[in-house]
Each structure stands twice: as C-alpha cells, then as structure tokens.
Coordinates of C-alpha atoms in Angstrom, one line a residue:
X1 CA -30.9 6.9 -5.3
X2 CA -29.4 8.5 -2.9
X3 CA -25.5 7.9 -0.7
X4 CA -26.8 5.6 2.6
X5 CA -25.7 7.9 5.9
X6 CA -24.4 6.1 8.7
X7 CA -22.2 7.0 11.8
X8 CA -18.4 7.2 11.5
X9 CA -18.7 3.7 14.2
X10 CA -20.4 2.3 11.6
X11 CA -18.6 3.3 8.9
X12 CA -15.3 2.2 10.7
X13 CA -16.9 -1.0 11.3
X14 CA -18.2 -1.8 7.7
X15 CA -15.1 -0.6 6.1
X16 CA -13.3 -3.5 8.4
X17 CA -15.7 -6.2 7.3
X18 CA -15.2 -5.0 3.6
X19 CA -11.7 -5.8 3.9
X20 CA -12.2 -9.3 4.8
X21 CA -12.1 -8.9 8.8
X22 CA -14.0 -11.4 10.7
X23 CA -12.0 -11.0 14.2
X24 CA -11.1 -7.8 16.4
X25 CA -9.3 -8.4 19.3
X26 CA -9.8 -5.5 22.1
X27 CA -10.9 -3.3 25.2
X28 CA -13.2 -0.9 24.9
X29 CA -13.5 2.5 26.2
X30 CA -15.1 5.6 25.6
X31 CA -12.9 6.0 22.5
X32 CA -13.8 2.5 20.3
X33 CA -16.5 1.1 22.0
X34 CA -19.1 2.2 19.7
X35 CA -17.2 1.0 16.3
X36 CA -16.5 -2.7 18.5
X37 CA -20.1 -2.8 19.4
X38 CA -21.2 -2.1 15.3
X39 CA -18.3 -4.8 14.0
X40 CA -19.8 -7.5 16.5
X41 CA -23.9 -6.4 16.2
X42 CA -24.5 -5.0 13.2
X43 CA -21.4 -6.3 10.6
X44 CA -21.0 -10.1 12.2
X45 CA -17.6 -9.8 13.1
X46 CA -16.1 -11.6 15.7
X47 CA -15.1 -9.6 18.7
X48 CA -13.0 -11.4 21.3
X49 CA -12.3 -9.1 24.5
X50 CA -9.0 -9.3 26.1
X51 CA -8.0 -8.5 30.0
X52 CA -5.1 -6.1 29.0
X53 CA -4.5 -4.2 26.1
X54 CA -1.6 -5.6 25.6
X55 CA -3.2 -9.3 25.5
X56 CA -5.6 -7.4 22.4
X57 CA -2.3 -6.3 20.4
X58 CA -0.8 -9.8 21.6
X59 CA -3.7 -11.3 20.1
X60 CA -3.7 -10.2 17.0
X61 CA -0.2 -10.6 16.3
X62 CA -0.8 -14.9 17.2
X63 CA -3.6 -14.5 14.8
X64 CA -1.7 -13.1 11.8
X65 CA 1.3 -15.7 11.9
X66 CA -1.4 -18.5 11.3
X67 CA -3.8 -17.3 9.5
X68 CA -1.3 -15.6 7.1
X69 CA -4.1 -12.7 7.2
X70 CA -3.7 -8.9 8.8
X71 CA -4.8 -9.2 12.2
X72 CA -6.8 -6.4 13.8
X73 CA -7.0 -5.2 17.0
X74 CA -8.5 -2.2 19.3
X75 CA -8.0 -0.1 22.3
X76 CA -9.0 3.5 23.4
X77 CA -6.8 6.4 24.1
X78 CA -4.1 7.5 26.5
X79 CA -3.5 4.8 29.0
X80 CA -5.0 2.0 26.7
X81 CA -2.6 3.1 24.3
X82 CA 0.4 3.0 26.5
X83 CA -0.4 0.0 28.5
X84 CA -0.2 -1.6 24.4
X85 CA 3.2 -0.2 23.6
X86 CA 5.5 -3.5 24.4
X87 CA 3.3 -5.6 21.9
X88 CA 3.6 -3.3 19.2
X89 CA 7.2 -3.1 19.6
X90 CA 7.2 -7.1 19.3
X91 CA 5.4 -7.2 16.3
X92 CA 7.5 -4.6 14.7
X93 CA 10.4 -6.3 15.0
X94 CA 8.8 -9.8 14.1
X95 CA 7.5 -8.1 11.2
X96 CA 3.7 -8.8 11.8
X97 CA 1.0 -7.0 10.0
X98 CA -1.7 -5.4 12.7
X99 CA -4.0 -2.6 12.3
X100 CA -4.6 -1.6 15.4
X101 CA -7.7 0.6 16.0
X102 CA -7.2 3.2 18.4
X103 CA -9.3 5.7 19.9
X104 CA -8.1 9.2 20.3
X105 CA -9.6 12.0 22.8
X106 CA -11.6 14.5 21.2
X107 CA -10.0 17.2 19.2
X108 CA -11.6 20.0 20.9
X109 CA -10.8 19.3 24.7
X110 CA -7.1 19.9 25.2
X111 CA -7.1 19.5 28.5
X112 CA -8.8 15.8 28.4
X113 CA -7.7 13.3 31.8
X114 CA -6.0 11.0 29.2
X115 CA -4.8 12.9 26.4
X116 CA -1.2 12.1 25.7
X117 CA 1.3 12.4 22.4
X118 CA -0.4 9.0 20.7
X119 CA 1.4 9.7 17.2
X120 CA 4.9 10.1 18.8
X121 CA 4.0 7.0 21.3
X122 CA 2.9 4.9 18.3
X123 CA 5.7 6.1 16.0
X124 CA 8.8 5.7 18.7
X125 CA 7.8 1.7 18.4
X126 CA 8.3 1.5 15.2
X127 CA 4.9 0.9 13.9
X128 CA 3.1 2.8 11.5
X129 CA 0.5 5.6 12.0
X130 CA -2.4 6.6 10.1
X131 CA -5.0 9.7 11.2
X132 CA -8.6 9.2 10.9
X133 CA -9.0 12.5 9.1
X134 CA -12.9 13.3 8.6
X135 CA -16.1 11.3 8.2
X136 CA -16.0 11.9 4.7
X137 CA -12.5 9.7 4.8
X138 CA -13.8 7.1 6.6
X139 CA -13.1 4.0 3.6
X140 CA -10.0 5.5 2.1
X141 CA -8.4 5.6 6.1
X142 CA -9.0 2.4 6.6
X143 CA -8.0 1.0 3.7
X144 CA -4.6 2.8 3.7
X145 CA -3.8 1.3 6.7
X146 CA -4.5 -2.4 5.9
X147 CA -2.5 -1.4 2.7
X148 CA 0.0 -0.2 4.9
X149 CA 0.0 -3.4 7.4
X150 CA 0.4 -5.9 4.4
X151 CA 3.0 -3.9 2.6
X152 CA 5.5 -3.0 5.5
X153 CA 5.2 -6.3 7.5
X154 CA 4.2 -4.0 10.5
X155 CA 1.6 -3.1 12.9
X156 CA 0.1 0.2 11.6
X157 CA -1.9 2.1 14.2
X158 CA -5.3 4.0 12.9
X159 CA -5.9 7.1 15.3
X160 CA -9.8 7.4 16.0
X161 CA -10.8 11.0 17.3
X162 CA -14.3 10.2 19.9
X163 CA -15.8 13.0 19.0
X164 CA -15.6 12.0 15.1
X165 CA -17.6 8.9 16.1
X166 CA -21.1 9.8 15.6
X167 CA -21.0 12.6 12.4
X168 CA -22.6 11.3 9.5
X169 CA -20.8 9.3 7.2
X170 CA -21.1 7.9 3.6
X171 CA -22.0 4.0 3.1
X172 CA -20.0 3.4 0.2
X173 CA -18.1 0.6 -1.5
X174 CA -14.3 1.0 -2.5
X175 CA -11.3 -1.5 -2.8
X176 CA -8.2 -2.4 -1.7
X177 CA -5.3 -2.7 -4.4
X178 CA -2.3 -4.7 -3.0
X179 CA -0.1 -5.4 -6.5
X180 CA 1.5 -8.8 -6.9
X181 CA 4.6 -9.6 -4.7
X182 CA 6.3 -12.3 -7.4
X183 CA 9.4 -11.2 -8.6
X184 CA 11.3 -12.6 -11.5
X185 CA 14.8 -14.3 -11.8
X186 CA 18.0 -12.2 -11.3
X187 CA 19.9 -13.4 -14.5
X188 CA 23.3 -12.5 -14.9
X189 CA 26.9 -12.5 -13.3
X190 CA 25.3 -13.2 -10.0
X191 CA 22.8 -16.6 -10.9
X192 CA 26.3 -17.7 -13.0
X193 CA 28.2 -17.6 -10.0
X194 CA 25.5 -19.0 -8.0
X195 CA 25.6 -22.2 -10.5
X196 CA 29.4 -22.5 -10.8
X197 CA 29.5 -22.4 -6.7
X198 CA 26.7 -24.9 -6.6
X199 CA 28.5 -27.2 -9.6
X200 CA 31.6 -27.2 -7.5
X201 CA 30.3 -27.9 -4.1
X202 CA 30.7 -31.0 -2.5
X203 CA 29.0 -31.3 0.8
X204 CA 26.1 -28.4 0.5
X205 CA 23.5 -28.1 2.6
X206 CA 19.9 -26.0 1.6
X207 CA 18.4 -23.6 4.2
X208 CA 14.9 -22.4 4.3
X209 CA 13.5 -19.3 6.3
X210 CA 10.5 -17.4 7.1
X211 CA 10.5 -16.2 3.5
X212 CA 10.1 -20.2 1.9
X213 CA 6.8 -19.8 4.0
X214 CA 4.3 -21.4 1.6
X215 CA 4.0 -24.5 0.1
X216 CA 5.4 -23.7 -3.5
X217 CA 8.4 -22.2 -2.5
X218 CA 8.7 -25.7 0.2
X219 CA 8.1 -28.0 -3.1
X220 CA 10.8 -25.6 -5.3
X221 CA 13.4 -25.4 -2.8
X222 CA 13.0 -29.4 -2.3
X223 CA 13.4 -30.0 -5.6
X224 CA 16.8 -28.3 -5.9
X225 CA 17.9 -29.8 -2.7
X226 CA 16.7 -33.4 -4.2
X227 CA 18.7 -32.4 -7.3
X228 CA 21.6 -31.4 -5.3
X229 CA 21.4 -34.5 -3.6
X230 CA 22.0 -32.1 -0.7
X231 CA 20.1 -31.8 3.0
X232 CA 18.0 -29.7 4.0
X233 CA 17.8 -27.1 7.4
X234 CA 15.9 -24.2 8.5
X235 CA 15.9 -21.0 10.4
X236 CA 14.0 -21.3 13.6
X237 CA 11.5 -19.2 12.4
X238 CA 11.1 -21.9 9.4
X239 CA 10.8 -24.5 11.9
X240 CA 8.3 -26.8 10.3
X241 CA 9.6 -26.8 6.7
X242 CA 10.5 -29.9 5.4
X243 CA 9.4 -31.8 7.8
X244 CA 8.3 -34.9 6.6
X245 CA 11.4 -35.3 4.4
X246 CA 14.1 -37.8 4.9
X247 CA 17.2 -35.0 5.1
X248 CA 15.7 -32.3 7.0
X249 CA 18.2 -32.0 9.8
X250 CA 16.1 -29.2 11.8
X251 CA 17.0 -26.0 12.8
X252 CA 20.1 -24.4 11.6
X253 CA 22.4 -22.5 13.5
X254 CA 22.9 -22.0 17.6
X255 CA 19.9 -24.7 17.9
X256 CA 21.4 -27.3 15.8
X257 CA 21.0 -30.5 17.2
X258 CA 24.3 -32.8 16.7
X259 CA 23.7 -34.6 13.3
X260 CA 22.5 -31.1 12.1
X261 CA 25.8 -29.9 14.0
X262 CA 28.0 -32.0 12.1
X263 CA 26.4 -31.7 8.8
X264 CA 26.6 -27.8 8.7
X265 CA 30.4 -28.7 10.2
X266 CA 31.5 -30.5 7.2
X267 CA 29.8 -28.5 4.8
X268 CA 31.8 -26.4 2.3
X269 CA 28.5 -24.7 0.9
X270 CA 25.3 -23.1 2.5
X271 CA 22.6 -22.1 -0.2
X272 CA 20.2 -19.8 2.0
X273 CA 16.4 -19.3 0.8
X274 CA 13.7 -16.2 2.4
X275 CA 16.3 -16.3 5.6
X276 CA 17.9 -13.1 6.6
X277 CA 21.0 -14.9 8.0
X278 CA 21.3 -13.1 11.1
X279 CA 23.7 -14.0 14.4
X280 CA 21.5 -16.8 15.4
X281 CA 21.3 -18.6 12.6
X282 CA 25.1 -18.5 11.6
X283 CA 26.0 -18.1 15.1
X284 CA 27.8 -14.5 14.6
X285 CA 29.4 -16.1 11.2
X286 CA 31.0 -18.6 12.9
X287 CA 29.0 -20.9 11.4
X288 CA 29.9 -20.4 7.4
X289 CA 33.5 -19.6 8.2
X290 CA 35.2 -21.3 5.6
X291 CA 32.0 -22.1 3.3
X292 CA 30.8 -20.1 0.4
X293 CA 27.3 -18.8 0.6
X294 CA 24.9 -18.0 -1.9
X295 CA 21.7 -16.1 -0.3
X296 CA 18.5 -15.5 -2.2
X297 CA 15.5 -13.5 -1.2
X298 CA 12.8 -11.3 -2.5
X299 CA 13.5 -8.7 0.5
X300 CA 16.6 -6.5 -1.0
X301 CA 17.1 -5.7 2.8
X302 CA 17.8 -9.2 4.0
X303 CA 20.4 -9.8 1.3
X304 CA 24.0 -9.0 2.4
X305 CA 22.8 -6.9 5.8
X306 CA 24.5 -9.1 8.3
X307 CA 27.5 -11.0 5.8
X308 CA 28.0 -9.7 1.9
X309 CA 27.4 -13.5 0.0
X310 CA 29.7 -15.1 -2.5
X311 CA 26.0 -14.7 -4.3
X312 CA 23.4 -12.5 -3.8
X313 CA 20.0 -12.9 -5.7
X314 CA 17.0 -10.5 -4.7
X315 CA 14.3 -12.5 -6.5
X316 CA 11.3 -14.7 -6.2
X317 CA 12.2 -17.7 -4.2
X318 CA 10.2 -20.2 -6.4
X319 CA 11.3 -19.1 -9.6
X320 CA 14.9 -18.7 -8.3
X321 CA 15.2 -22.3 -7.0
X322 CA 13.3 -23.9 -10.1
X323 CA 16.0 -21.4 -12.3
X324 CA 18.9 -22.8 -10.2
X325 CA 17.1 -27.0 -11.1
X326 CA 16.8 -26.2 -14.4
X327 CA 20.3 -24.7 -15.2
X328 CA 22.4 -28.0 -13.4
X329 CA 20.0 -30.0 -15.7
X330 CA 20.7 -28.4 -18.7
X331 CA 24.4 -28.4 -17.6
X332 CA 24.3 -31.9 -16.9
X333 CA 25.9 -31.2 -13.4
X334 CA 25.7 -34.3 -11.1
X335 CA 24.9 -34.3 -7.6
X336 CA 26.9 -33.8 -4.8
X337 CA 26.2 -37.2 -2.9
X338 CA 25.9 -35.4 0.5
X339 CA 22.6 -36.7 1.1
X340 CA 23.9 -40.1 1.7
X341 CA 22.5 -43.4 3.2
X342 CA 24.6 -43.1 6.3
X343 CA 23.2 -39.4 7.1
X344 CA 20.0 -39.8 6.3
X345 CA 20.8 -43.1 8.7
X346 CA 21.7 -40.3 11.5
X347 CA 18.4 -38.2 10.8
X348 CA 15.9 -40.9 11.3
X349 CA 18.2 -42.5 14.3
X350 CA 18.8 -39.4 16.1
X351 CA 17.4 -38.4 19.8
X352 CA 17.7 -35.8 21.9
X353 CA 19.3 -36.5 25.3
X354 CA 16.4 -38.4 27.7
X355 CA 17.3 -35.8 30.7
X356 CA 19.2 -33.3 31.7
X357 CA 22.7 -33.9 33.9
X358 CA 22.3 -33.9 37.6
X359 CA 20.6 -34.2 40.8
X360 CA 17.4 -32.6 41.0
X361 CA 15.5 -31.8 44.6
X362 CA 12.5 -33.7 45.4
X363 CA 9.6 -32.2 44.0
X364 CA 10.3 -31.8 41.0
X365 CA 10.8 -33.5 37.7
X366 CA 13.2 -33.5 34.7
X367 CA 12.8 -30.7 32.3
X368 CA 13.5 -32.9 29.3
X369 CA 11.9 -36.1 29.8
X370 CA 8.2 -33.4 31.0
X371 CA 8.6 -31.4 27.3
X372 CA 9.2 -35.2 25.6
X373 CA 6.3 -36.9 27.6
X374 CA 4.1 -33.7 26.9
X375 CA 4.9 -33.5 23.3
X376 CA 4.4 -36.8 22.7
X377 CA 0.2 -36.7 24.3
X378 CA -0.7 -34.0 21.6
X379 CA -1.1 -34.7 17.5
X380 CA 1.8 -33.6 15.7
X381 CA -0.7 -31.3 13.8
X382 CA -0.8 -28.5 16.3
X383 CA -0.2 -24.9 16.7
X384 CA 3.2 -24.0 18.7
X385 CA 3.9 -20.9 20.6
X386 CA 6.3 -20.1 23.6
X387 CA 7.2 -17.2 26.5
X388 CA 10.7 -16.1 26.5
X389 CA 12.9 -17.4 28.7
X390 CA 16.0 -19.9 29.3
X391 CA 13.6 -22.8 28.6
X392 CA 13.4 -22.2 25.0
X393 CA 17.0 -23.2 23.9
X394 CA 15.6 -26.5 25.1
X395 CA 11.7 -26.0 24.2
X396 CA 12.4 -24.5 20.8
X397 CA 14.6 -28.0 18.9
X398 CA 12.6 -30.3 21.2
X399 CA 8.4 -29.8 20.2
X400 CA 8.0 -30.6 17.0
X401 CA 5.4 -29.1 14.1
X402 CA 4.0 -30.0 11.0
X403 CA 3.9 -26.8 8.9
X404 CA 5.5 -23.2 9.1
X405 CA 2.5 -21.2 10.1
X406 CA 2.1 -23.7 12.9
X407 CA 5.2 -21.9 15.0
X408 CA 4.3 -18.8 16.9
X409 CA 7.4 -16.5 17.4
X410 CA 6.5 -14.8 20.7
X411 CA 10.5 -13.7 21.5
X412 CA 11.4 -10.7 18.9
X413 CA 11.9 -7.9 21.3
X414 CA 13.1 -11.0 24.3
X415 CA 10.3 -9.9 26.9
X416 CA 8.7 -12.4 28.9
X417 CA 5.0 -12.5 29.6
X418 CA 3.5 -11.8 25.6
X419 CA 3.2 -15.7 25.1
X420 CA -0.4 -15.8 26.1
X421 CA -1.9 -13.6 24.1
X422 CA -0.3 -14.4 20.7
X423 CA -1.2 -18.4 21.9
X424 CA -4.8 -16.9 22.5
X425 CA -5.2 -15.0 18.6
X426 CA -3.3 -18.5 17.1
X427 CA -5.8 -21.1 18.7
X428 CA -8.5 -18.7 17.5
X429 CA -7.1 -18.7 13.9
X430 CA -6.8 -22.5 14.1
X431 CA -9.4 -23.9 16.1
X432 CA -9.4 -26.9 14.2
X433 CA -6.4 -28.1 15.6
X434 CA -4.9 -27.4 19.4
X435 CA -2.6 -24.7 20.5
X436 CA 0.5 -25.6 23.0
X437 CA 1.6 -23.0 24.9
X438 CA 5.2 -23.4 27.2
X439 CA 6.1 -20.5 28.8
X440 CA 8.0 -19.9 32.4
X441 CA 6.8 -18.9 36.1
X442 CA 7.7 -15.6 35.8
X443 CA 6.4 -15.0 32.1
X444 CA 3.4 -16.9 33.1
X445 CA 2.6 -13.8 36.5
X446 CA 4.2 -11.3 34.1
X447 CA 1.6 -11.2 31.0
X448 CA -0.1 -14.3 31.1
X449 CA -2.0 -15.0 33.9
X450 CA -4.6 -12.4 33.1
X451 CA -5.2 -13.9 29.7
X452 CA -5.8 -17.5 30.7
X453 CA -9.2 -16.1 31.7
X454 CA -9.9 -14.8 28.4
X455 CA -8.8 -18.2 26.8
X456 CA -11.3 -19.7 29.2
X457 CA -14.0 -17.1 28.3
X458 CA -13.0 -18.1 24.5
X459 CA -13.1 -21.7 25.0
X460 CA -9.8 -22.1 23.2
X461 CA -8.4 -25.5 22.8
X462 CA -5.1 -24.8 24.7
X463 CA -2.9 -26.8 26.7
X464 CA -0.3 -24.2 28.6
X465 CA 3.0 -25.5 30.2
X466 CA 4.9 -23.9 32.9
X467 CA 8.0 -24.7 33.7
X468 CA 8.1 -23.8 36.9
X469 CA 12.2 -23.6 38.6
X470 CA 10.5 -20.7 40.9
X471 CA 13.3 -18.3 39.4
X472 CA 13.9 -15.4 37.0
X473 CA 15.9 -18.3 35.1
X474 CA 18.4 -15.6 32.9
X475 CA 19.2 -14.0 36.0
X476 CA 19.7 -17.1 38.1
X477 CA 22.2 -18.5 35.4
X478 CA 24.1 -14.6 35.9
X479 CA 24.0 -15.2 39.6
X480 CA 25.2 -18.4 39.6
X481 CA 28.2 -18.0 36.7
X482 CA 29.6 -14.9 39.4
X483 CA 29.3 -17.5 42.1
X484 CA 26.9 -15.1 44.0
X485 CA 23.8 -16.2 45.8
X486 CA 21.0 -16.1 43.3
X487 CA 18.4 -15.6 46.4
X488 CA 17.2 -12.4 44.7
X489 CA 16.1 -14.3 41.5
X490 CA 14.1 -17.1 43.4
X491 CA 10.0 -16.3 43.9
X492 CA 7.7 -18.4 46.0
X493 CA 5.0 -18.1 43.5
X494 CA 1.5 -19.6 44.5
X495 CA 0.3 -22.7 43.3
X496 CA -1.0 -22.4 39.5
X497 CA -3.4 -25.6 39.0
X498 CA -5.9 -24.7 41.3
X499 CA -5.5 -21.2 39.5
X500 CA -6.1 -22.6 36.7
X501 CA -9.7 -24.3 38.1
X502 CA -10.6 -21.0 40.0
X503 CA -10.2 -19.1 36.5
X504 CA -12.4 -21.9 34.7
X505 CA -9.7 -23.8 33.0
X506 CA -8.1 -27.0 34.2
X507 CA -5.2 -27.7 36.0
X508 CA -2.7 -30.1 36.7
X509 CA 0.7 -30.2 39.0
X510 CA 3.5 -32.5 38.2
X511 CA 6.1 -32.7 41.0
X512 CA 6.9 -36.6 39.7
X513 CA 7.0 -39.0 37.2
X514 CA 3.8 -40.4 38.1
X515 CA 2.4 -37.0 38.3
X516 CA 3.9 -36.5 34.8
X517 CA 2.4 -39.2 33.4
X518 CA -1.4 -38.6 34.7
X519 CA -0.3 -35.0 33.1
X520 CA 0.1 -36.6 29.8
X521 CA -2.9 -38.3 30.0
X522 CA -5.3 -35.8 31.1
X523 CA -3.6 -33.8 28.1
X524 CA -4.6 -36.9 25.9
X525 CA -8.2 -37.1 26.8
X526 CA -9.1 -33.2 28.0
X527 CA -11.8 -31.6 27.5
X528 CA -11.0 -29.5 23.9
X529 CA -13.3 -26.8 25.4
X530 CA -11.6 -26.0 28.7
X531 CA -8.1 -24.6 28.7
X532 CA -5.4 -27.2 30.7
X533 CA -2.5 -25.5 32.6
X534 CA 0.3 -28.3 33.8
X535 CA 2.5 -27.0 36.3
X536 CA 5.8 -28.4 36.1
X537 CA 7.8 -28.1 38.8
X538 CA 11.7 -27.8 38.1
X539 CA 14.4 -27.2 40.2
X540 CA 16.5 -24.0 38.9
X541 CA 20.0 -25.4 39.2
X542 CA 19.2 -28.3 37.1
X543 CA 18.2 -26.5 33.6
X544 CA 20.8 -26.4 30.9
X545 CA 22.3 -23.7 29.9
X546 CA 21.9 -21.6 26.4

C-alpha cells in the first residue's frame, strides 16, 4: 500500500493536529488561509479568528500560560507579519512557547506588493525561526518548531512559502521527542552550605516563582517551609502559590503588602525556589541587603544573573526542596519559630487600605473600594489577566487567584493595549471558569477595543474592567511630579458601555457607589455567554502612585 498524497495545506494542518493542537488563533490571507481552512474542516481543530494580527499572537500567548500547552497561532506575509511584531516581542521576553504559522510570498516573484525581510523581522524580536523547506519536509518542519517552542520557552515562527501550499505532499505519521526536564540534586559544597545557612537562620522566609509552577514542586516547597517553621512569599509571576495556606504573605518584593513588608524586613534569610530574583522582586537588592540567600533553580541562567547567592543550586526544584527536608531531619535541626501565632495573626487580619487618599471630582468613584467591590462579585476560581499601566501596582496585590496558571502576565515588554487578546486565548483555555480582565482607557483604544468583538464572536465568559482617569496615567504622574500642566496626557475618550452593547457584549458605567454596586451585581448574575465591559470612571489626580 501505497504513501497517501495530500497538499502541503493539508499536510501543515495534519501535522498540527498530530502534535496535539486543537486551537489556532489567526487571520487569514492569501498566504495561510488554505492550511486554517484544512485545520478547522478537514482536521477538527479549533480556529478562532482575531481582528488584528497582533490579537492572534496575543492570543495564543493567554492560551499557553493556562493551559501549560504550546499555543499556536497564524498570519500571512509582509504586513500581517509586521503588524504581529510587538506580541512576539512580549512573549519572548515572558518566555512563552508559540509557534506561530506564517505565510511567506512565493519564492519565485521577487517583486511581490508585500514581500519584506520576514527572517530578519522575526529574528530581531527575539523569537525563533524555522523555514518550511519543501513538501517532502512538511512533518519534520513542523515538528522542529514545536520542539523548538517547548525547549526555548519562546515563540518560534514557521515561514510558509504560498506557492509551496498546493504541491503534493506525503501523509505520514512521525513523533515528537521532547526528553525529560527533571534534574537531580546538586550534592556537595553548595547543598552543605545551603543546610548550614538554613540551620542557622532565625527568621527565614521561603519564596516561590514561576519555576514552583505545578503542584509538586507547591506541596515540596511547603513542606520545607512547614519544616522550617518559616513563611511563605512569591514572585508576582507566582502569584497564586500557596494560597490557601496560613503563612503565605503574598507577593514578595516592590508589591509587598505591609505584613509581607515587615516579614521580609526582619528576615535574616531568603530561600528562593524557580524565581529568577530580578529588580522587582528584591527591589534592585535592596530588599536582601543584609540577609543571606540561597537560590535554587533548574534554569542555570536564572541562578546568580542579577545577585551571585550565598548558595546557588541548579537542580530540580522538588527534589531539591524534599533533599533540603530530609537533611534538617536527619540532622535533627529545629525550626526557626518565625511562623508564629502572632504573624500568622497578621496574615489572616490584614486589609488593604478601603480607598485611596483624597478628594475625587464628581463622577467618579474610588479606585480601590471599584477593584475590592468587583473582586469580591466573581468566584475566587478565576482566570486573571491585566493591561499595563499605573493601575497595576494597585490591581496586581489587590485581585486575588486560586492557582498559578490562573495569572496572565500581559506586561513583559511594558506596552499597553496586549491585555485583550492574551485575556481572549486564556478564557478559551479555561472556559470552565471566568476570565477578568482590568486594563486602562488608553490600553483599552490602544489594542483592545478591536478584540472585544472577537470575545463577543467567541462567546468568552469575560468580565473587562476599565479604569477609566481619561489620561495616559504614566505620563500624567511625569507631568504632575515637574509641576507642569498634564493637559497633553488627558483624552476625552467616548463612552465605552454603550460600546460595549453596539459590539454585542454588555456594558456598564460606574460614575458612583450606587452605580458600583449595580456593577457588582450585574457581574454576579451576567449572562456567562456575553462579554461585560464596566466602565469605571476615575479621576486622574486621585490614583496612587507606584
């Protein structure tokens, strides 16, 4: 029996559904629409079209940090390339894996309308590139860059000639090896010093990062922090770790709330797990000035690139931490009594400030007491994702969420606008559970407007905030600290509720209390089908500052 011929589209197509892919994100154009069209008809896959091909890329990247799975995306050549460029940048330096499917003009016309440099393009953002090299390589292209996505932690963008798209290809089976990521245990000088700094310490706190992801590495780094009889923190991109246990103090670093603040004060040891440690979390260094740090990880990079540790272990963070148990039992080292009754006393009494300082203007509400109110009307089990903007310092500490993979880091490369679309590619990855997104005016007109239709046409169970000061906020606070007229920085943007409705979604204003609290309750009892958009209206001059 003969090889099965079908067209490179096809091939393309099959090869993603081999590989487990059961959701493209895109736009099509002469360049992919064929190999969209065969993943959706013919293959089963789930193809969910986005307004901009930055929303696709966007997508994706939401998808991936939920589902914990490569997400994949598509766009065609030259200007749907370009117009995608930002997004890949952000999920380069958030270290999401992407393949990104992207059609190429054909090989033959050089002087093709929207031919452009698509391997430099691709390259100069950091992300990987693959070429599609012949029909006959179909399988082993694809594969290689899904190897590629997974391994590096990046996007990894495969080029599609057009006029490859309908030669003959082969139908044939292959596999994609990806070798075991567990590490072992670093024994030696460096584990003994980490157990004689651990022995000695007297008020240690344990920090968790994006690397303590899963739900071993939570339960082994617990359990040394229960032996320890120390508290717990985490990065901000951990947020969600530990969060049901009694000493989590939250987010460690320039976020700290003020019994985390004064924990990680008085603390004379930091043992850091899957975290890389950079200026946010220790606040440039400042915050382990004077503590001795031992820092473990399975990425060699993260260890010692921003401070060089008292101890440094490159290992599996499981094994590491149940090592680290086992030696102070063996060594009959007590704990350190720093989780005691009167902090853990502080974590379960502590509450953020009710408002914000200050007079507002009428028409508008407290920024606050709207993200408390709002937080409070969805289940704690929901998916998290923000804009950028000044509103996070706030927004970050204050909404709460039950697990890791629940928090959408939308801010890597600091742009405003890419908050829809990752929101968009989570909610899809979760649709058992709702999606909040908070993002900013100007973010909102930016990037995200566009995409609330495509949440609409998706029927994702979103709820989008806007905090709404009618400013550029970083700009305003630059303005204002120069005492200079921040009049440049102020927009009169139109009213987004009854955007909102003419889009398909629903939406809501809230220039009061009362308003607020009909906000929270239509949030309560929406309509899970229907995307809500609550407009908050703030007044600029009365938003803290970072």
């Amino acid at each position: 029996m003969g090889t099965i011929q079908i067209k490179v589209h096809q091939a393309l197509a099959k090869a993603l559904k081999r590989l487990g892919a059961d959701t493209m994100f895109g736009l099509i154009g002469d360049a992919n629409l064929y190999m969209a069209d065969a993943f959706a008809r013919e293959c089963g896959g789930r193809y969910v079209a986005a307004a901009n091909e930055a929303g696709a890329v966007l997508m994706a990247l939401g998808y991936a940090q939920v589902s914990g799975r490569t997400g994949v995306a598509t766009v065609t050549h030259g200007p749907g390339l370009t117009n995608s460029l930002t997004a890949l940048i952000e999920g380069v330096k958030n270290s999401v894996p992407v393949v990104l499917l992207v059609g190429d003009t054909p090989i033959e016309d050089r002087d093709h309308q929207q031919k452009a440099l698509q391997r430099e393009f691709i390259t100069a953002t950091g992300a990987g590139f693959e070429q599609l090299r012949s029909a006959a390589t179909v399988s082993d292209d694809v594969a290689r860059a899904f190897r590629r996505a997974a391994l590096e932690r990046r996007p990894v963008a495969l080029n599609m000639p057009s006029d490859l798209q309908w030669l003959d290809a082969e139908d044939r089976a292959f596999e994609l090896y990806l070798p075991d990521a567990r590490r072992g245990v670093i024994e030696g000088p460096e584990m003994d010093k980490a157990i004689g700094i651990i022995a000695s310490a007297r008020r240690p706190v344990v920090l968790g990062g994006r690397g303590a992801f899963d739900h071993e590495a939570e339960a082994a780094i617990i359990r040394l922090a229960d032996r320890m009889e120390a508290p717990l923190s985490t990065t901000l991109l951990g947020k969600g770790l530990f969060a049901s246990h009694p000493f989590n103090l939250g987010v460690f670093g320039t976020l700290s709330n003020a019994v985390a603040a004064e924990a990680i004060a008085e603390s004379d040891c930091v043992i850091a797990f899957g975290a890389s440690l950079n200026r946010f979390t220790t606040d440039s260094n400042r915050l382990l000035k004077g503590k001795r740090v031992i820092h473990v990880s399975h990425e060699r990079e993260h260890v010692g690139r921003y401070l060089t540790p008292d101890a440094g272990l490159v290992g599996d963070v499981v094994l590491t931490a149940d090592a680290m148990t086992r030696w102070l039992d063996e060594a009959e080292i007590p704990g350190s009594g720093a989780a005691s009754d009167d902090l853990r006393q502080k974590v379960a009494t502590f509450r953020p400030p009710a408002k914000v300082p200050g007079e507002r203007r009428r028409g508008t509400v407290d920024m606050r007491q709207a993200l408390q109110r709002l937080d409070a009307a969805l289940p704690v089990d929901r998916v998290f994702a923000t804009d950028a903007g000044r509103y996070v310092f706030e927004t970050w500490p204050l909404i709460k969420v039950a697990r890791p993979r629940s928090f959408v880091f939308t801010a890597s490369y600091a742009s405003i606008g890419l908050g829809m679309g990752q929101a968009i590619g989570a909610s899809i990855a979760a649709p058992e559970k709702p999606t909040l997104l908070v993002c900013g005016d100007g973010g909102f007109m930016l990037g995200c407007l566009t995409e609330f239709a495509t949440a609409v046409r998706a029927r994702c169970d979103l709820v989008v905030i806007i905090l709404n000061d009618g400013s550029y906020g970083a700009e305003h606070i630059q303005f204002r600290r120069k005492g200079r007229d921040p009049q440049l920085s102020l927009i009169d943007w139109p009213d987004f509720a009854p955007l909102a409705e003419a889009l398909g979604g629903v939406g809501v204003t809230v220039r009061d209390e009362d308003a607020l609290e009909s906000a929270a309750l239509a949030t309560e009892h929406r309509d899970r089908s229907r995307p809500l958009l609550i407009d908050v209206k703030l007044d600029p001059d009365c938003i803290p500052l970072p």
